[in-house]
Coordinates of C-alpha atoms in Angstrom, one line a residue:
M1 CA 58.2 -42.0 -11.3
E2 CA 55.2 -41.5 -13.7
A3 CA 54.0 -38.5 -11.8
A4 CA 57.5 -36.9 -11.9
A5 CA 57.7 -37.5 -15.6
L6 CA 54.4 -36.0 -16.4
A7 CA 55.4 -33.0 -14.3
A8 CA 57.7 -32.2 -17.1
F9 CA 55.0 -31.6 -19.7
A10 CA 55.3 -27.8 -20.4
V11 CA 55.7 -25.1 -23.1
P12 CA 58.2 -22.3 -24.1
L13 CA 58.3 -18.6 -23.2
S14 CA 57.2 -16.0 -25.8
P15 CA 57.2 -12.0 -26.1
R16 CA 56.7 -9.1 -29.0
I17 CA 53.9 -8.0 -31.3
L18 CA 54.2 -7.6 -35.0
K19 CA 52.0 -7.5 -38.1
T20 CA 51.2 -10.4 -40.4
K21 CA 48.2 -12.0 -42.0
S22 CA 46.2 -14.1 -39.6
R23 CA 45.6 -17.6 -41.0
F24 CA 43.9 -19.4 -38.2
R25 CA 40.1 -19.6 -38.0
S26 CA 39.3 -17.8 -34.7
Y27 CA 43.0 -17.2 -34.7
F28 CA 43.8 -20.7 -35.6
S29 CA 43.4 -22.0 -39.2
S30 CA 43.0 -25.7 -38.8
P31 CA 46.3 -26.6 -35.9
T32 CA 51.9 -27.5 -26.9
P33 CA 54.5 -27.6 -25.8
I34 CA 55.8 -29.5 -23.1
S35 CA 59.0 -29.9 -21.2
P36 CA 60.5 -33.3 -20.7
L37 CA 61.2 -35.3 -17.5
S38 CA 63.6 -33.6 -15.2
L39 CA 66.0 -36.1 -16.6
I40 CA 69.5 -34.9 -15.8
S41 CA 73.0 -36.0 -14.8
K42 CA 76.6 -34.9 -14.2
P43 CA 77.9 -32.6 -16.9
R44 CA 81.0 -32.7 -19.0
K45 CA 83.1 -30.2 -20.7
L46 CA 82.5 -30.8 -24.3
I47 CA 81.2 -27.6 -25.8
S48 CA 83.3 -24.7 -26.3
N49 CA 83.3 -21.0 -25.4
G50 CA 79.8 -19.6 -25.4
F51 CA 78.2 -22.8 -24.1
K52 CA 81.0 -24.4 -22.0
T53 CA 80.2 -22.0 -19.1
A54 CA 76.6 -23.2 -19.1
V55 CA 77.5 -26.9 -18.6
S56 CA 80.7 -26.6 -16.6
S57 CA 81.2 -28.2 -13.2
S58 CA 79.4 -25.4 -11.2
S59 CA 75.6 -25.0 -11.4
I60 CA 76.3 -21.3 -11.9
A61 CA 78.5 -20.1 -14.7
T62 CA 79.7 -16.9 -16.2
P63 CA 77.7 -16.0 -19.3
T64 CA 79.2 -15.1 -22.7
D65 CA 78.5 -12.4 -25.1
S66 CA 79.0 -14.6 -28.2
P67 CA 75.9 -16.0 -29.9
P68 CA 75.2 -19.7 -29.5
E69 CA 77.3 -21.5 -31.9
S70 CA 77.4 -25.3 -32.1
E71 CA 80.7 -27.2 -31.9
T72 CA 80.2 -30.5 -33.6
R73 CA 82.2 -33.6 -34.1
A74 CA 83.9 -34.1 -37.4
D75 CA 81.2 -33.9 -40.1
P76 CA 81.9 -35.6 -43.4
G77 CA 79.5 -33.3 -45.3
S78 CA 78.4 -29.7 -45.0
D79 CA 77.5 -28.3 -41.6
K80 CA 74.4 -26.6 -43.0
F81 CA 71.1 -28.3 -42.2
D82 CA 68.9 -28.7 -45.2
W83 CA 65.3 -28.0 -44.1
Y84 CA 63.9 -29.4 -47.3
A85 CA 65.8 -32.7 -47.2
N86 CA 64.0 -34.2 -44.2
W87 CA 60.7 -35.9 -43.3
Y88 CA 58.1 -33.8 -41.5
P89 CA 55.1 -35.2 -39.5
V90 CA 51.7 -33.9 -40.5
M91 CA 49.1 -35.5 -38.2
P92 CA 48.5 -38.7 -36.2
I93 CA 46.4 -40.9 -38.4
C94 CA 44.0 -41.6 -35.5
D95 CA 42.8 -38.0 -35.9
L96 CA 42.3 -38.2 -39.7
D97 CA 38.9 -39.1 -41.2
K98 CA 39.1 -41.3 -44.3
K99 CA 35.8 -39.9 -45.6
V100 CA 37.0 -36.3 -46.1
P101 CA 40.1 -34.4 -47.2
H102 CA 42.1 -32.5 -44.6
G103 CA 43.9 -29.2 -45.1
K104 CA 47.2 -28.7 -43.1
K105 CA 50.1 -26.4 -43.4
V106 CA 53.7 -27.6 -42.8
M107 CA 56.9 -25.6 -43.6
G108 CA 54.7 -23.0 -45.1
I109 CA 53.3 -25.5 -47.6
D110 CA 49.6 -25.9 -47.9
L111 CA 48.8 -29.6 -48.0
V112 CA 45.7 -31.7 -48.5
I113 CA 45.8 -35.1 -46.9
W114 CA 43.2 -37.7 -48.0
W115 CA 42.6 -41.4 -48.1
D116 CA 43.0 -42.9 -51.5
R117 CA 40.8 -46.0 -51.2
N118 CA 41.6 -47.2 -54.7
E119 CA 45.3 -47.7 -53.6
G120 CA 44.6 -48.1 -49.9
Q121 CA 46.9 -45.4 -48.6
W122 CA 47.1 -41.8 -47.4
R123 CA 48.1 -39.2 -49.9
V124 CA 49.7 -35.8 -49.4
M125 CA 49.2 -33.3 -52.2
D126 CA 49.4 -29.6 -52.9
D127 CA 46.3 -28.0 -51.6
T128 CA 45.6 -26.1 -54.8
C129 CA 43.4 -27.0 -57.7
P130 CA 45.4 -26.2 -61.0
H131 CA 42.2 -24.7 -62.5
R132 CA 41.6 -21.6 -60.4
L133 CA 43.7 -22.3 -57.3
A134 CA 40.8 -23.2 -55.1
P135 CA 41.8 -25.3 -52.0
L136 CA 41.2 -29.0 -52.6
S137 CA 40.9 -29.5 -48.8
D138 CA 37.5 -27.8 -49.1
G139 CA 36.4 -30.5 -51.6
R140 CA 35.3 -34.1 -51.2
I141 CA 36.1 -37.7 -52.1
D142 CA 33.7 -38.7 -54.9
Q143 CA 32.0 -42.0 -55.5
K144 CA 34.9 -43.3 -57.5
G145 CA 37.4 -42.6 -54.7
R146 CA 38.9 -39.5 -56.4
L147 CA 39.7 -36.1 -54.8
Q148 CA 37.2 -33.7 -56.2
C149 CA 37.5 -29.9 -56.2
V150 CA 34.0 -28.6 -55.4
Y151 CA 34.6 -25.3 -57.1
H152 CA 34.2 -26.7 -60.7
G153 CA 34.2 -30.5 -60.1
W154 CA 37.7 -31.4 -61.4
C155 CA 38.7 -34.8 -60.1
F156 CA 42.2 -36.2 -59.3
N157 CA 43.6 -39.6 -58.5
G158 CA 46.2 -40.4 -55.9
S159 CA 49.0 -39.8 -58.3
G160 CA 47.8 -36.2 -58.9
D161 CA 46.6 -36.9 -62.4
C162 CA 43.4 -35.1 -63.4
K163 CA 40.8 -37.7 -64.3
L164 CA 37.8 -35.5 -65.1
I165 CA 37.1 -32.0 -66.2
P166 CA 33.3 -31.8 -66.4
Q167 CA 33.4 -28.7 -68.6
A168 CA 35.6 -30.3 -71.3
P169 CA 33.5 -31.6 -74.3
P170 CA 33.7 -35.4 -74.6
D171 CA 34.6 -35.2 -78.3
G172 CA 37.2 -32.5 -77.8
P173 CA 40.9 -32.7 -77.0
P174 CA 41.7 -34.6 -73.7
V175 CA 42.7 -31.5 -71.8
H176 CA 42.6 -33.4 -68.5
T177 CA 45.7 -35.3 -69.5
F178 CA 47.8 -32.1 -69.9
K179 CA 50.6 -31.7 -67.4
Q180 CA 49.2 -28.3 -66.3
A181 CA 46.0 -30.2 -65.1
C182 CA 48.0 -32.3 -62.6
V183 CA 48.4 -31.6 -58.8
A184 CA 51.8 -31.9 -57.2
V185 CA 52.1 -35.1 -55.0
Y186 CA 54.6 -35.2 -52.1
P187 CA 56.2 -38.4 -51.0
S188 CA 54.6 -39.6 -47.8
V189 CA 54.8 -42.6 -45.4
V190 CA 53.0 -43.7 -42.2
Q191 CA 55.4 -44.4 -39.4
H192 CA 54.6 -44.7 -35.7
E193 CA 50.9 -44.1 -36.7
I194 CA 51.8 -40.6 -37.9
I195 CA 51.8 -39.5 -41.5
W196 CA 55.0 -37.9 -42.6
F197 CA 55.8 -36.1 -45.9
W198 CA 58.9 -35.1 -47.8
P199 CA 58.6 -31.3 -48.7
N200 CA 59.7 -31.7 -52.3
S201 CA 57.4 -33.0 -55.0
D202 CA 60.2 -33.4 -57.6
P203 CA 59.7 -36.9 -59.2
K204 CA 63.3 -37.8 -58.3
Y205 CA 62.1 -38.0 -54.6
K206 CA 59.2 -40.3 -55.3
N207 CA 60.9 -43.3 -53.7
I208 CA 62.9 -41.4 -51.1
A209 CA 61.4 -43.6 -48.3
E210 CA 63.5 -46.5 -49.6
T211 CA 66.7 -44.7 -48.9
K212 CA 65.9 -42.3 -46.0
K213 CA 63.2 -42.8 -43.4
P214 CA 61.6 -40.6 -40.7
P215 CA 63.3 -40.7 -37.3
Y216 CA 62.8 -44.0 -35.6
I217 CA 61.5 -44.1 -32.0
P218 CA 61.8 -47.7 -30.7
E219 CA 59.1 -47.5 -28.0
L220 CA 56.5 -46.3 -30.5
E221 CA 56.8 -49.7 -32.2
D222 CA 57.0 -51.8 -29.1
P223 CA 53.6 -53.5 -28.5
S224 CA 54.2 -53.7 -24.7
F225 CA 54.0 -49.9 -24.5
T226 CA 50.8 -47.8 -24.4
K227 CA 51.1 -44.7 -26.5
L228 CA 48.0 -42.4 -26.8
M229 CA 48.7 -39.4 -29.0
A230 CA 47.4 -35.8 -29.0
N231 CA 48.0 -32.9 -31.3
R232 CA 47.5 -29.1 -31.0
D233 CA 48.2 -26.0 -33.1
I234 CA 50.3 -23.5 -31.2
P235 CA 50.3 -19.6 -31.6
Y236 CA 54.1 -19.3 -31.5
G237 CA 56.9 -20.6 -33.6
Y238 CA 58.8 -23.9 -33.9
D239 CA 62.0 -22.6 -32.3
V240 CA 60.3 -21.3 -29.1
L241 CA 58.2 -24.5 -28.9
M242 CA 61.2 -26.7 -29.2
E243 CA 63.4 -24.9 -26.7
N244 CA 60.5 -24.9 -24.2
L245 CA 60.2 -28.7 -24.4
M246 CA 63.9 -28.9 -23.5
D247 CA 63.6 -26.7 -20.4
P248 CA 62.7 -28.8 -17.3
A249 CA 63.5 -25.9 -15.0
H250 CA 60.3 -24.0 -15.9
V251 CA 57.9 -26.8 -15.0
P252 CA 57.4 -26.1 -11.2
Y253 CA 56.9 -22.4 -11.9
A254 CA 55.0 -22.0 -15.2
H255 CA 52.8 -25.0 -14.4
Y256 CA 52.5 -24.6 -10.7
G257 CA 49.6 -26.5 -9.2
L258 CA 49.1 -28.7 -12.4
M259 CA 51.7 -31.3 -11.7
R260 CA 53.5 -33.0 -8.8
N261 CA 57.2 -32.4 -8.7
A262 CA 59.9 -34.3 -6.9
K263 CA 60.7 -32.5 -3.6
P264 CA 64.1 -30.9 -3.5
K265 CA 66.5 -31.6 -0.6
V266 CA 66.4 -27.9 0.2
R267 CA 63.3 -25.9 -0.6
V268 CA 64.2 -22.3 -1.5
D269 CA 60.7 -21.2 -2.5
R270 CA 57.1 -22.3 -2.7
E271 CA 57.5 -24.1 -6.0
G272 CA 60.6 -26.1 -5.1
G273 CA 62.9 -25.2 -7.9
S274 CA 66.4 -26.6 -7.6
P275 CA 69.8 -27.0 -9.6
L276 CA 69.7 -29.4 -12.4
E277 CA 72.5 -31.5 -13.8
I278 CA 72.7 -32.0 -17.6
T279 CA 75.5 -33.5 -19.7
V280 CA 75.4 -32.9 -23.4
K281 CA 77.1 -35.9 -25.0
R282 CA 76.9 -35.2 -28.7
V283 CA 76.1 -32.3 -31.0
D284 CA 76.1 -32.3 -34.8
K285 CA 73.8 -31.1 -37.6
E286 CA 71.5 -34.2 -37.1
G287 CA 70.8 -33.1 -33.5
F288 CA 72.2 -33.9 -30.1
S289 CA 71.8 -36.2 -27.1
A290 CA 72.2 -35.6 -23.4
K291 CA 72.2 -37.5 -20.1
Q292 CA 70.2 -36.2 -17.1
E293 CA 69.7 -37.3 -13.5
L294 CA 66.8 -39.5 -14.3
G295 CA 67.4 -40.5 -17.9
Y296 CA 68.3 -39.5 -21.4
S297 CA 67.3 -36.9 -24.0
N298 CA 67.6 -36.8 -27.7
F299 CA 66.9 -34.1 -30.3
M300 CA 66.5 -35.7 -33.7
A301 CA 66.5 -32.7 -36.1
P302 CA 64.4 -31.1 -37.1
C303 CA 61.2 -32.2 -35.3
V304 CA 61.6 -34.9 -32.6
Y305 CA 62.5 -34.4 -29.0
R306 CA 62.6 -37.4 -26.7
S307 CA 63.1 -37.7 -23.0
S308 CA 63.2 -41.2 -21.6
T309 CA 64.3 -43.5 -18.8
E310 CA 66.0 -45.6 -21.4
P311 CA 68.7 -44.5 -23.9
L312 CA 68.5 -45.0 -27.6
P313 CA 70.6 -47.9 -28.8
D314 CA 73.4 -45.6 -30.0
Q315 CA 73.6 -44.0 -26.5
E316 CA 74.4 -47.2 -24.7
N317 CA 78.1 -46.4 -24.8
D318 CA 79.2 -47.5 -21.3
S319 CA 78.6 -50.6 -19.3
E320 CA 77.0 -48.6 -16.5
D321 CA 74.3 -47.4 -18.9
K322 CA 73.7 -50.9 -20.2
V323 CA 73.3 -52.3 -16.7
K324 CA 70.8 -49.7 -15.8
A325 CA 68.9 -50.2 -19.0
A326 CA 68.8 -54.0 -18.5
S327 CA 67.6 -53.7 -14.9
S328 CA 64.9 -51.1 -15.6
K329 CA 61.4 -52.6 -15.6
R330 CA 59.2 -49.6 -15.6
K331 CA 60.0 -47.6 -18.7
L332 CA 58.6 -44.2 -19.6
S333 CA 59.3 -41.8 -22.5
L334 CA 58.0 -38.3 -23.4
I335 CA 57.9 -37.9 -27.1
F336 CA 57.3 -34.4 -28.5
I337 CA 57.2 -33.8 -32.2
C338 CA 57.3 -30.1 -33.2
I339 CA 56.2 -29.1 -36.6
P340 CA 57.1 -25.8 -38.3
V341 CA 53.9 -24.4 -39.8
S342 CA 54.7 -20.7 -40.6
P343 CA 56.3 -17.8 -38.7
G344 CA 54.6 -17.6 -35.3
R345 CA 52.8 -20.9 -35.9
S346 CA 53.7 -24.5 -35.0
R347 CA 52.0 -27.8 -34.3
L348 CA 52.8 -30.2 -31.5
I349 CA 52.2 -34.0 -31.5
W350 CA 52.9 -35.6 -28.2
T351 CA 52.7 -39.0 -26.7
F352 CA 54.0 -40.6 -23.4
P353 CA 54.7 -44.3 -24.1
R354 CA 55.1 -46.5 -21.1
N355 CA 55.1 -50.2 -20.4
F356 CA 53.1 -50.0 -17.1
G357 CA 49.5 -49.0 -16.4
V358 CA 48.7 -50.1 -19.9
M359 CA 45.1 -51.0 -19.0
I360 CA 44.3 -47.5 -17.9
D361 CA 44.6 -46.2 -21.4
K362 CA 42.3 -48.9 -22.6
I363 CA 39.6 -48.1 -20.1
V364 CA 39.7 -44.3 -19.9
P365 CA 38.7 -42.4 -23.1
R366 CA 41.5 -40.6 -24.9
W367 CA 39.9 -37.2 -24.6
V368 CA 40.1 -37.4 -20.8
F369 CA 43.9 -37.5 -21.0
H370 CA 43.9 -34.5 -23.3
I371 CA 42.3 -32.3 -20.6
G372 CA 45.4 -32.2 -18.5
G373 CA 47.7 -31.7 -21.5
N374 CA 45.8 -28.8 -22.8
K375 CA 45.7 -27.2 -19.4
I376 CA 49.4 -27.4 -19.1
L377 CA 49.9 -26.0 -22.5
D378 CA 47.6 -23.1 -21.7
S379 CA 49.4 -22.2 -18.5
D380 CA 52.5 -20.7 -20.3
L381 CA 51.1 -20.2 -23.7
H382 CA 50.8 -16.4 -23.4
L383 CA 54.3 -16.2 -21.9
L384 CA 55.8 -17.9 -24.9
H385 CA 53.7 -16.0 -27.4
V386 CA 55.1 -12.7 -26.0
E387 CA 58.6 -14.1 -25.6
E388 CA 58.8 -15.0 -29.2
R389 CA 58.1 -11.4 -30.2
K390 CA 60.8 -10.1 -27.9
I391 CA 63.3 -12.6 -29.4
L392 CA 62.4 -11.4 -32.9
E393 CA 62.9 -7.7 -31.9
R394 CA 66.4 -8.5 -30.8
G395 CA 67.2 -11.0 -33.6
P396 CA 67.1 -14.8 -33.1
E397 CA 70.8 -14.9 -34.0
N398 CA 71.5 -12.8 -31.0
W399 CA 69.7 -15.1 -28.6
Q400 CA 72.6 -15.7 -26.2
K401 CA 73.6 -12.1 -26.2
V402 CA 70.3 -10.9 -24.9
C403 CA 69.3 -13.9 -22.8
F404 CA 71.2 -14.4 -19.5
V405 CA 71.6 -18.2 -19.1
P406 CA 74.2 -18.8 -16.3
T407 CA 73.1 -22.2 -14.9
K408 CA 73.3 -25.7 -16.2
S409 CA 69.5 -26.0 -16.1
D410 CA 69.5 -24.2 -19.5
A411 CA 72.1 -26.5 -21.1
L412 CA 69.6 -28.1 -23.5
V413 CA 68.0 -24.8 -24.4
V414 CA 71.4 -23.2 -25.1
T415 CA 72.5 -26.3 -27.1
F416 CA 69.4 -26.1 -29.3
R417 CA 70.0 -22.4 -30.0
R418 CA 73.6 -23.1 -30.9
W419 CA 72.5 -25.9 -33.2
L420 CA 69.9 -23.6 -34.8
N421 CA 72.3 -20.8 -35.3
K422 CA 75.2 -22.9 -36.7
H423 CA 73.3 -25.5 -38.7
G424 CA 69.8 -24.1 -39.3
G425 CA 70.6 -20.5 -40.2
A426 CA 69.1 -19.2 -36.9
H427 CA 65.5 -19.9 -38.1
V428 CA 63.4 -22.1 -40.3
D429 CA 64.1 -21.7 -44.0
W430 CA 60.8 -20.5 -45.4
R431 CA 62.2 -20.1 -48.9
G432 CA 60.9 -16.6 -49.4
K433 CA 57.3 -17.6 -48.6
F434 CA 57.2 -15.3 -45.6
D435 CA 58.9 -12.2 -44.2
P436 CA 60.7 -13.7 -41.2
S437 CA 60.7 -10.2 -39.5
L438 CA 56.9 -10.3 -39.2
L439 CA 54.6 -12.3 -36.9
P440 CA 50.8 -12.7 -36.8
P441 CA 49.1 -10.0 -34.7
T442 CA 48.3 -10.9 -31.1
P443 CA 44.6 -11.6 -30.7
P444 CA 42.4 -11.2 -27.5
R445 CA 43.5 -13.6 -24.8
E446 CA 40.4 -15.8 -25.3
Q447 CA 41.3 -16.3 -28.9
L448 CA 45.0 -16.8 -28.2
L449 CA 44.2 -19.6 -25.7
D450 CA 41.4 -21.0 -27.9
R451 CA 41.1 -24.8 -27.6
Y452 CA 38.4 -25.6 -30.0
W453 CA 40.1 -24.7 -33.3
S454 CA 43.6 -25.4 -32.1
H455 CA 42.8 -28.9 -30.8
V456 CA 39.2 -30.2 -30.5
E457 CA 38.4 -29.7 -34.2
N458 CA 41.6 -31.7 -35.1
C459 CA 41.2 -34.4 -32.5
S460 CA 38.8 -37.2 -33.3
S461 CA 38.3 -38.2 -29.6
C462 CA 37.7 -34.7 -28.2
K463 CA 35.5 -33.7 -31.2
K464 CA 33.3 -36.7 -30.5
A465 CA 33.2 -36.0 -26.7
Y466 CA 32.3 -32.4 -27.4
K467 CA 29.4 -33.4 -29.6
Y468 CA 28.0 -36.0 -27.1
L469 CA 28.4 -33.8 -24.0
N470 CA 26.6 -30.9 -25.7
A471 CA 23.8 -33.3 -26.5
L472 CA 23.7 -34.5 -22.9
E473 CA 23.5 -30.9 -21.8
V474 CA 20.4 -30.4 -24.0
V475 CA 18.9 -33.6 -22.6
L476 CA 19.3 -32.3 -19.0
Q477 CA 17.8 -29.0 -19.9
I478 CA 14.8 -30.7 -21.5
G479 CA 14.5 -33.0 -18.6
S480 CA 14.4 -30.1 -16.2
V481 CA 11.7 -28.4 -18.1
A482 CA 9.7 -31.6 -18.5
L483 CA 9.8 -32.2 -14.7
I484 CA 8.5 -28.7 -14.1
G485 CA 5.7 -29.5 -16.6
V486 CA 4.9 -32.6 -14.5
M487 CA 4.5 -30.5 -11.5
A488 CA 2.1 -28.2 -13.3
V489 CA 0.0 -31.1 -14.4
A490 CA 0.3 -32.6 -10.9
K491 CA -1.8 -29.8 -9.6
Q492 CA -4.7 -31.2 -11.5
I493 CA -4.3 -34.7 -10.2
T494 CA -3.7 -36.4 -6.9
L495 CA 0.1 -36.7 -6.1
S496 CA 1.6 -37.5 -2.8
N497 CA 3.8 -35.0 -1.0
V498 CA 6.7 -37.4 -1.3
A499 CA 6.2 -37.7 -5.0
R500 CA 6.0 -33.9 -5.4
I501 CA 9.3 -33.5 -3.5
V502 CA 11.0 -36.1 -5.6
V503 CA 9.9 -34.4 -8.9
V504 CA 11.1 -31.0 -7.6
V505 CA 14.4 -32.3 -6.5
A506 CA 14.9 -34.1 -9.8
A507 CA 14.1 -30.9 -11.7
V508 CA 16.5 -28.8 -9.6
L509 CA 19.3 -31.4 -10.0
S510 CA 18.7 -31.7 -13.7
F511 CA 19.0 -28.0 -14.1
A512 CA 22.1 -27.7 -11.9
A513 CA 23.7 -30.6 -13.8
S514 CA 23.1 -28.9 -17.1
K515 CA 24.6 -25.7 -15.8
W516 CA 27.7 -27.5 -14.4
L517 CA 28.1 -29.5 -17.7
S518 CA 27.9 -26.3 -19.7
H519 CA 30.7 -24.8 -17.7
F520 CA 32.8 -28.0 -17.9
I521 CA 32.4 -28.1 -21.7
Y522 CA 33.4 -24.5 -22.1
K523 CA 36.5 -24.8 -19.9
T524 CA 37.5 -28.2 -21.3
F525 CA 36.9 -27.7 -25.0
R526 CA 36.8 -23.9 -25.6
Y527 CA 38.8 -21.7 -23.2
H528 CA 40.4 -22.1 -19.8
D529 CA 42.6 -19.3 -18.5
Y530 CA 45.5 -19.6 -16.0
N531 CA 46.3 -16.7 -13.7
H532 CA 49.8 -17.2 -12.2
A533 CA 49.2 -14.5 -9.6
L534 CA 46.2 -16.4 -8.1
V535 CA 47.5 -20.0 -7.9

């Protein structure tokens, strides 16, 4: 079951090239998709017109020319989804260093995240010094626990108040107390070991966490589950990332050879693709839920997609579901949290909580698990990057007009596009910060699939492994040279033939090991291509 579930970890398809300012260092500034379990079950007719054909009783349906529109249950309020009245994840706290500030972008907002040791909590603030607009994330945390801008030394506390302007005369007016000297602070909260922020710094939202909390995922709070996390910056947008996670049908093809898939009853090709049953059970502006053959799926707008062998509490509507939930012992979920960064940029946080094989995660280093995840993300990354550009050329609102989606395997993807069109305005609301018709230029493939700046630099586990493995490579190289030196000296002294052979073999092995390790480090932490034509 576990292997089948992991076989669903995949990314979305992306096509077209446009111009925009590149914001990633080596194509990434400082931040994969994945497709959930093949969890699917018998469909029902509950969505009208454009989508009904995709989830009707046949696995092949007649397409529609109308764009994907969502039909929802009675909604007491507006059907419009407010992108700025929701919590957004920033980073897992396990990948944040309390000793330094971190710069991240979410919803097009430049943020600085830092540990306020005076108050004992994480802070999320505007990454702009009010003095000359320098990025505070390039600063430091000073000896008094304040965030210091290293351009001119201005210091700020966790409330955003300026506490020091070194250039201000001590006997002059207290200019550091002026409102213009303050930094905007965003409401933030740590939930599920992830820091979330509310994208509005208006003081009236200061206590928003008391009335509205981030999406709650039960298994991430259950101590019987293991839940290692990972994060990666993605060179395509939120909508393409999200729809790819909801697409189990692409897994055996886009990720062929990387995961084991359940064998179909009738094999029609090498990869073993087969019809999928998906029943969408609810759609409204807060998201939707679905039942699949092996479990349940939930989209909790705008960021969380969950596939699990267990339903959420509000999904346990019929006795059959309750019986299955009660009798299930081995429980597994795939949790994908998709973060809108800017047009053509997104960030993915993923974790696969389970209540079996828990000791494995305590023994095996976290970075080892990230190797497979990154490889899967890379295997369809270029496809999705290109696909996104083709979608933009034709207009996101015309998605269902230009995409032929006649089978039920696309039910979740079509539902997401209908939700996005009806409730989300067809794309993320960037509030005029970006031209939505432009995307970043496509870089060389090695930069597009870069792993270091998109993942390693932002992962505490992989960053540490990268450092130590590089040091080991150097040690092996030095050891090889030292052994050769021993042989040179050995000519001057008496050394048995056996000893000479041992030294030579050790030198050769040390050199070979250093070369192998160098290759391993590069493919694991820097760049690993995936050629679909050769697998």
